[in-house]
Amino acid sequence: MTSEEPRIGVFVCKCGTNIAKVVDVPAVAEYAKDLPNVAYSGWQLFTCSEEGQNIIKDHIKKHKLNRIIVASCSPKLHEPTFRRTVMEAGINPFFFEMANIREHVSWAHMKQKDEYDEATQKAKDLVRAAVFRASQLESIGSTTQKVPPVCMVIGAGIAGITASTLLADEGYEVHLVERSPALGGKAAQLGFVFMTDTCGVCVPPRHGEMARKCLSKRVILNDPKIHVYTQTEVKHFGGYIGNFQAKLETQPRGVDIDTCTLCGKCIEVCPVEVPHELDFGFGNRKAIYLPHPQAVPRSPVVDFKNCTKCGKCVEVCPVDAIHLDEQSKSTDLTVGTAIVATGFDVFEPTGLYQYGENPNVILQLALARLMDPLGPTDGKLIRISDKKPPKHVGMIQCVGSRDPEYYSHCSRVCCQVAIKHAVYIKEHWPDTEVTIFYKDIRLQGKEYERYYLKAQKLGVNFHRADITDVKETPNKGLKLAVEHHNGDKETVNVDLLVLSAAMTPAEGAKELAHTLNMEVDLKGFFREYHLKLAPVDTTTDGIYLAGACSSPRDIAEASFMGAAAASHAAIPMSKGEVQVDLAKSIVDESLCIGCANCYAVCPYSAIYMEGGVAKIIEVACKGCGICVVECPAEAIQLRHYRDKQIYSQIEGLLANVGATKK
Amino acid sequence: MTVRIATMGMAGCSGCHIALLDTGVALLDLLKDVELVYSYPVVDTKNPIPPNIDVALIEGSIRTDHDQEMAKAMRKQTKFVIAFGACSAHGGVNGLANTFNAQEGVEYVYHKTILMAQKVVPHENVPQVLPADLRLSDVVKVDFVIPGCPPHPDEIAKVITTLLAGETPQLSKKSICDECPLERLTEIPDQLRRTHEIPEPEKCLLSQGFLCMGPATRAGCNAECTRRGMPCTGCRGPSETVWDQGVAMLDALAAMEEDQVANFKLPRLASTFARYTYASSKLDNLRKGVQKP
């Protein structure tokens, strides 16, 4: 097909007035008629409409066109549309070429009326470049890749659990990998959560059930479709959609989950006490402990870092569930798709507002633990320094968030958390005064406003103010220098200061991104394929994002996103295969010198070395072209963007340079 | 029938002519069928160029208007013109002069160097320096190129023998690495090393950190330098598919990870990456804006 004489059809689009207001569209269409190999040229009002597409098909038949150019919007928008159109007319989709005369021309010059003539000229130049390139295009086929119905979910917080249970309900096999010893993520550590004031370990209802389920009811552990790996990290990850290879490393738990009855005897006898990482210095735990009261799996875990291996727990265990000589083990998985749901961490504001210096300056997470009926103080609100209930609780918002020095983003949940805690305090200890110092209150979400009004009604003080200074008072209280946004200044004394610290990327997120070969943004959150249109997709086919690993999110959003990621992951798995076009890099093995530069730079691990030459896994290749550029022997070419195709486009673009410049 | 051959020297060092002599015994065989009608080492070349030349080997780049005229005159009388050696093929080391302004260069030589005490730029009856160093193909149509600084004697002999047999010679399309016997390593060097340092024998020089231009350079020299532990300087110009020799190598280095490149100190980019090809490199074409005939 490539050898036949090119017969190019040019279709210039007015896009209503989007293009036509600036560019003289009929003149561009008229101009294109005289360009080399152009057999037809015309214009439409909306080329992308059903009608416009049919006109393309008609002209393909009438003029025996074999290369199609549409001069309209960005290829990002409608290239897939028109590729389908020409395919339906029996032409290889890679014989379609697009000239962007909207984003690159009419929109760019919309505001300068005196530039309209030049804009028309620019549109002509772009069409001419497309015509030159179209003559050089080649027919490109596609291949299929099988996708097994197996998904790996990394992170067992709200998002990961939602995705896992949905996928399992849809009949897919799920490998749920969690780094910590317990499921539920950060939400499970909270006594009660925003809006519903229920505990944080609810999971969505299973298929056919109306009521939500409690994570603690072992629904996930008992599901035959879900394989849970706690204390496990992904050590290696490679491959491509349909054939991802993962190597997991599981740290020893020391306790057999299935035989343990959670009688608690082992915890009683353990002689080692260390501070509980969950309790921010309130309480201690043993070296064998339950990660938190509602932890799932419901069995203690041995902290091998602090365990002295005295063996007392082994002696008292009535069911012989404890094995102190357990070793770490590794598991190899082959999965079709993967979902990353690694969540977030909380910013440590050490040095800010005397955090870390005064024990009565705490984080919201610590306050949540204090008020948790199952927490270290049995739900009593007391200060750490004197174990007395505070009379006045102050809360400072946006600590580390919306602050160019730390994290410029809004952490999304802090307003909700602070108001939830303020309401809880007011409801349980009405005499306690609560003051929230905020920059803006940002509460958008179903029923959120109602909660805000409730807080105001209960008498929570809302001060729109900055705290410019914090001083310690004799009783370990805090004296705040408050600068209101209206200019007023005052000092406020509080007994307990709670900081609403920023949500940050989870610890180790960058390393995981490196292992998975994924992109992170400047702050270290995982990067989605498109902020608005593809928030759960990533640049790697078959890997999806859920929850706060890509941006701060609240529980409701994390569960939406878990469901969205599950539905996206299910698409290739339900079809059982993916169609992959072959507009990918190809190696001329006779020129390849085996330097492995391409292998080293490929961001998608799509290249391997065999027999001294580079080979490309076409399914994994994304056609980014890095290998083409770095190859010192120039033995690699990218189909659809071969050197000759790009050069001819440039040649076309510059062909008239002398004529336009007078 | 004897074949009429001419050789000519432009801006060059006559090293290519010496390489022609270096073909050794092969030269004796060649001369049986050849008549050397014009060649400055052996014939008085002030005479006008004789007509009906079959093959002309032109050494050196085009540096002066005299070079330009002579090249055109030779083209008129010759059926098959060969750009002989790196200068003629790609501009050669001379091409690095294009990183300077030609006129300033001339003034520097005649005003500031000690030997030129009279401080006068000669202009009467001497050829004038062109604004930029050019390769032969910038001035006349070239039928074939024998690259190299100097060309490999075996290749010279092979090309001439092929021509005498009435066939079209072919250059290798591959790169030096294809002929290089050193063991390829896939690790990336942590620093660049200079040529006076001693490489590990039998191992790829590039992966040891020597800036070997082999990957981007056309094969055909039997990798004589690299097999003796001397990194390739790229005298044979870009291999068949390579767009621009220097850019290709720079791209290859730039594609490494940032922290690795950070250790690389690259001195004199032009003379490192485009030592023999600067005059024909894309960058120089952009810069000098010379109107090429």
PDB file of C-alpha atoms in Angstrom, chain B residues 103-230:
ATOM      1  CA  GLN B 103      38.435  37.513   8.315  1.00  0.00           C
ATOM      2  CA  GLU B 104      39.427  37.971  11.957  1.00  0.00           C
ATOM      3  CA  GLY B 105      41.422  34.768  11.628  1.00  0.00           C
ATOM      4  CA  VAL B 106      43.345  36.112   8.663  1.00  0.00           C
ATOM      5  CA  GLU B 107      44.056  39.372  10.440  1.00  0.00           C
ATOM      6  CA  TYR B 108      45.237  37.536  13.515  1.00  0.00           C
ATOM      7  CA  VAL B 109      47.711  35.505  11.473  1.00  0.00           C
ATOM      8  CA  TYR B 110      49.144  38.503   9.624  1.00  0.00           C
ATOM      9  CA  HIS B 111      49.097  41.015  12.469  1.00  0.00           C
ATOM     10  CA  LYS B 112      49.629  39.232  15.728  1.00  0.00           C
ATOM     11  CA  THR B 113      51.868  36.267  15.067  1.00  0.00           C
ATOM     12  CA  ILE B 114      55.563  36.977  15.476  1.00  0.00           C
ATOM     13  CA  LEU B 115      56.646  35.815  12.037  1.00  0.00           C
ATOM     14  CA  MET B 116      54.389  38.281  10.295  1.00  0.00           C
ATOM     15  CA  ALA B 117      56.120  41.444  11.379  1.00  0.00           C
ATOM     16  CA  GLN B 118      55.090  43.496   8.359  1.00  0.00           C
ATOM     17  CA  LYS B 119      51.473  43.444   9.540  1.00  0.00           C
ATOM     18  CA  VAL B 120      50.093  43.435   6.013  1.00  0.00           C
ATOM     19  CA  VAL B 121      47.502  41.064   4.717  1.00  0.00           C
ATOM     20  CA  PRO B 122      48.650  40.041   1.261  1.00  0.00           C
ATOM     21  CA  HIS B 123      45.942  40.527  -1.290  1.00  0.00           C
ATOM     22  CA  GLU B 124      47.586  40.763  -4.698  1.00  0.00           C
ATOM     23  CA  ASN B 125      48.088  37.591  -6.700  1.00  0.00           C
ATOM     24  CA  VAL B 126      47.201  35.370  -3.768  1.00  0.00           C
ATOM     25  CA  PRO B 127      44.014  33.383  -3.332  1.00  0.00           C
ATOM     26  CA  GLN B 128      41.451  34.938  -1.043  1.00  0.00           C
ATOM     27  CA  VAL B 129      40.209  33.070   1.999  1.00  0.00           C
ATOM     28  CA  LEU B 130      36.539  32.091   1.838  1.00  0.00           C
ATOM     29  CA  PRO B 131      34.239  33.089   4.710  1.00  0.00           C
ATOM     30  CA  ALA B 132      33.982  29.461   5.751  1.00  0.00           C
ATOM     31  CA  ASP B 133      35.707  26.158   5.239  1.00  0.00           C
ATOM     32  CA  LEU B 134      33.676  23.997   2.818  1.00  0.00           C
ATOM     33  CA  ARG B 135      33.719  20.360   1.900  1.00  0.00           C
ATOM     34  CA  LEU B 136      34.126  19.400  -1.725  1.00  0.00           C
ATOM     35  CA  SER B 137      30.458  18.561  -2.210  1.00  0.00           C
ATOM     36  CA  ASP B 138      29.527  22.124  -1.196  1.00  0.00           C
ATOM     37  CA  VAL B 139      31.252  23.302  -4.386  1.00  0.00           C
ATOM     38  CA  VAL B 140      30.917  20.564  -7.014  1.00  0.00           C
ATOM     39  CA  LYS B 141      28.961  17.357  -7.477  1.00  0.00           C
ATOM     40  CA  VAL B 142      30.806  14.487  -5.828  1.00  0.00           C
ATOM     41  CA  ASP B 143      30.306  10.943  -7.084  1.00  0.00           C
ATOM     42  CA  PHE B 144      31.901   9.054  -4.240  1.00  0.00           C
ATOM     43  CA  VAL B 145      33.506   9.656  -0.883  1.00  0.00           C
ATOM     44  CA  ILE B 146      36.498   7.893   0.627  1.00  0.00           C
ATOM     45  CA  PRO B 147      36.419   9.113   4.229  1.00  0.00           C
ATOM     46  CA  GLY B 148      39.140   8.942   6.864  1.00  0.00           C
ATOM     47  CA  CYS B 149      42.025  10.990   8.152  1.00  0.00           C
ATOM     48  CA  PRO B 150      43.816   9.578   6.369  1.00  0.00           C
ATOM     49  CA  PRO B 151      41.777   7.013   4.427  1.00  0.00           C
ATOM     50  CA  HIS B 152      42.677   3.402   5.104  1.00  0.00           C
ATOM     51  CA  PRO B 153      45.075   2.195   2.350  1.00  0.00           C
ATOM     52  CA  ASP B 154      43.124  -1.056   2.005  1.00  0.00           C
ATOM     53  CA  GLU B 155      39.970   0.877   1.347  1.00  0.00           C
ATOM     54  CA  ILE B 156      41.676   3.134  -1.208  1.00  0.00           C
ATOM     55  CA  ALA B 157      42.939   0.080  -3.049  1.00  0.00           C
ATOM     56  CA  LYS B 158      39.541  -1.584  -2.839  1.00  0.00           C
ATOM     57  CA  VAL B 159      37.664   1.417  -4.189  1.00  0.00           C
ATOM     58  CA  ILE B 160      40.046   1.922  -7.118  1.00  0.00           C
ATOM     59  CA  THR B 161      40.066  -1.796  -7.951  1.00  0.00           C
ATOM     60  CA  THR B 162      36.286  -1.859  -7.902  1.00  0.00           C
ATOM     61  CA  LEU B 163      36.134   1.162 -10.192  1.00  0.00           C
ATOM     62  CA  LEU B 164      38.637  -0.359 -12.587  1.00  0.00           C
ATOM     63  CA  ALA B 165      36.463  -3.449 -12.751  1.00  0.00           C
ATOM     64  CA  GLY B 166      33.633  -1.199 -13.893  1.00  0.00           C
ATOM     65  CA  GLU B 167      31.597  -1.596 -10.725  1.00  0.00           C
ATOM     66  CA  THR B 168      30.297   0.921  -8.200  1.00  0.00           C
ATOM     67  CA  PRO B 169      32.172   0.862  -4.907  1.00  0.00           C
ATOM     68  CA  GLN B 170      30.220   0.712  -1.631  1.00  0.00           C
ATOM     69  CA  LEU B 171      31.071   2.049   1.786  1.00  0.00           C
ATOM     70  CA  SER B 172      30.088   0.135   4.894  1.00  0.00           C
ATOM     71  CA  LYS B 173      26.764   1.358   6.286  1.00  0.00           C
ATOM     72  CA  LYS B 174      27.591   0.246   9.811  1.00  0.00           C
ATOM     73  CA  SER B 175      29.510   1.940  12.568  1.00  0.00           C
ATOM     74  CA  ILE B 176      33.012   1.373  13.909  1.00  0.00           C
ATOM     75  CA  CYS B 177      31.691  -0.754  16.784  1.00  0.00           C
ATOM     76  CA  ASP B 178      30.728  -3.345  14.206  1.00  0.00           C
ATOM     77  CA  GLU B 179      34.399  -3.927  13.372  1.00  0.00           C
ATOM     78  CA  CYS B 180      35.762  -3.287  16.849  1.00  0.00           C
ATOM     79  CA  PRO B 181      36.882  -6.447  18.670  1.00  0.00           C
ATOM     80  CA  LEU B 182      36.665  -4.934  22.170  1.00  0.00           C
ATOM     81  CA  GLU B 183      34.158  -6.450  24.557  1.00  0.00           C
ATOM     82  CA  ARG B 184      30.948  -4.472  24.861  1.00  0.00           C
ATOM     83  CA  LEU B 185      29.921  -3.601  28.435  1.00  0.00           C
ATOM     84  CA  THR B 186      26.505  -2.323  29.338  1.00  0.00           C
ATOM     85  CA  GLU B 187      27.491  -0.342  32.402  1.00  0.00           C
ATOM     86  CA  ILE B 188      27.600   3.417  32.206  1.00  0.00           C
ATOM     87  CA  PRO B 189      30.915   5.049  33.168  1.00  0.00           C
ATOM     88  CA  ASP B 190      30.896   7.287  36.234  1.00  0.00           C
ATOM     89  CA  GLN B 191      33.387   9.750  34.801  1.00  0.00           C
ATOM     90  CA  LEU B 192      35.015  10.650  31.535  1.00  0.00           C
ATOM     91  CA  ARG B 193      38.666   9.754  31.029  1.00  0.00           C
ATOM     92  CA  ARG B 194      41.235  11.417  28.837  1.00  0.00           C
ATOM     93  CA  THR B 195      43.226   9.707  26.141  1.00  0.00           C
ATOM     94  CA  HIS B 196      46.554   9.748  27.990  1.00  0.00           C
ATOM     95  CA  GLU B 197      45.080   7.398  30.593  1.00  0.00           C
ATOM     96  CA  ILE B 198      45.614   3.704  30.074  1.00  0.00           C
ATOM     97  CA  PRO B 199      42.445   1.759  29.319  1.00  0.00           C
ATOM     98  CA  GLU B 200      41.756  -1.784  30.416  1.00  0.00           C
ATOM     99  CA  PRO B 201      42.611  -3.940  27.437  1.00  0.00           C
ATOM    100  CA  GLU B 202      39.968  -5.870  25.519  1.00  0.00           C
ATOM    101  CA  LYS B 203      37.093  -3.807  26.949  1.00  0.00           C
ATOM    102  CA  CYS B 204      34.923  -1.228  25.241  1.00  0.00           C
ATOM    103  CA  LEU B 205      36.596   2.166  25.570  1.00  0.00           C
ATOM    104  CA  LEU B 206      33.335   4.083  25.725  1.00  0.00           C
ATOM    105  CA  SER B 207      32.070   2.085  28.667  1.00  0.00           C
ATOM    106  CA  GLN B 208      35.391   2.776  30.388  1.00  0.00           C
ATOM    107  CA  GLY B 209      34.700   6.483  30.073  1.00  0.00           C
ATOM    108  CA  PHE B 210      36.840   7.290  27.031  1.00  0.00           C
ATOM    109  CA  LEU B 211      34.946   9.466  24.608  1.00  0.00           C
ATOM    110  CA  CYS B 212      35.106   7.010  21.727  1.00  0.00           C
ATOM    111  CA  MET B 213      33.208   8.292  18.698  1.00  0.00           C
ATOM    112  CA  GLY B 214      32.962   4.777  17.276  1.00  0.00           C
ATOM    113  CA  PRO B 215      29.193   4.350  17.659  1.00  0.00           C
ATOM    114  CA  ALA B 216      28.408   7.301  15.412  1.00  0.00           C
ATOM    115  CA  THR B 217      31.289   6.818  12.969  1.00  0.00           C
ATOM    116  CA  ARG B 218      31.219   4.945   9.683  1.00  0.00           C
ATOM    117  CA  ALA B 219      32.918   1.548   9.634  1.00  0.00           C
ATOM    118  CA  GLY B 220      35.480   0.546   7.036  1.00  0.00           C
ATOM    119  CA  CYS B 221      38.796   1.249   8.770  1.00  0.00           C
ATOM    120  CA  ASN B 222      38.900  -2.133  10.499  1.00  0.00           C
ATOM    121  CA  ALA B 223      38.729  -0.218  13.811  1.00  0.00           C
ATOM    122  CA  GLU B 224      42.495   0.190  13.690  1.00  0.00           C
ATOM    123  CA  CYS B 225      42.580   2.754  16.499  1.00  0.00           C
ATOM    124  CA  THR B 226      40.200   1.218  19.007  1.00  0.00           C
ATOM    125  CA  ARG B 227      41.668  -2.268  18.692  1.00  0.00           C
ATOM    126  CA  ARG B 228      44.950  -0.714  19.813  1.00  0.00           C
ATOM    127  CA  GLY B 229      43.361   1.047  22.753  1.00  0.00           C
ATOM    128  CA  MET B 230      43.026   4.463  21.141  1.00  0.00           C
TER     129      MET B 230
END
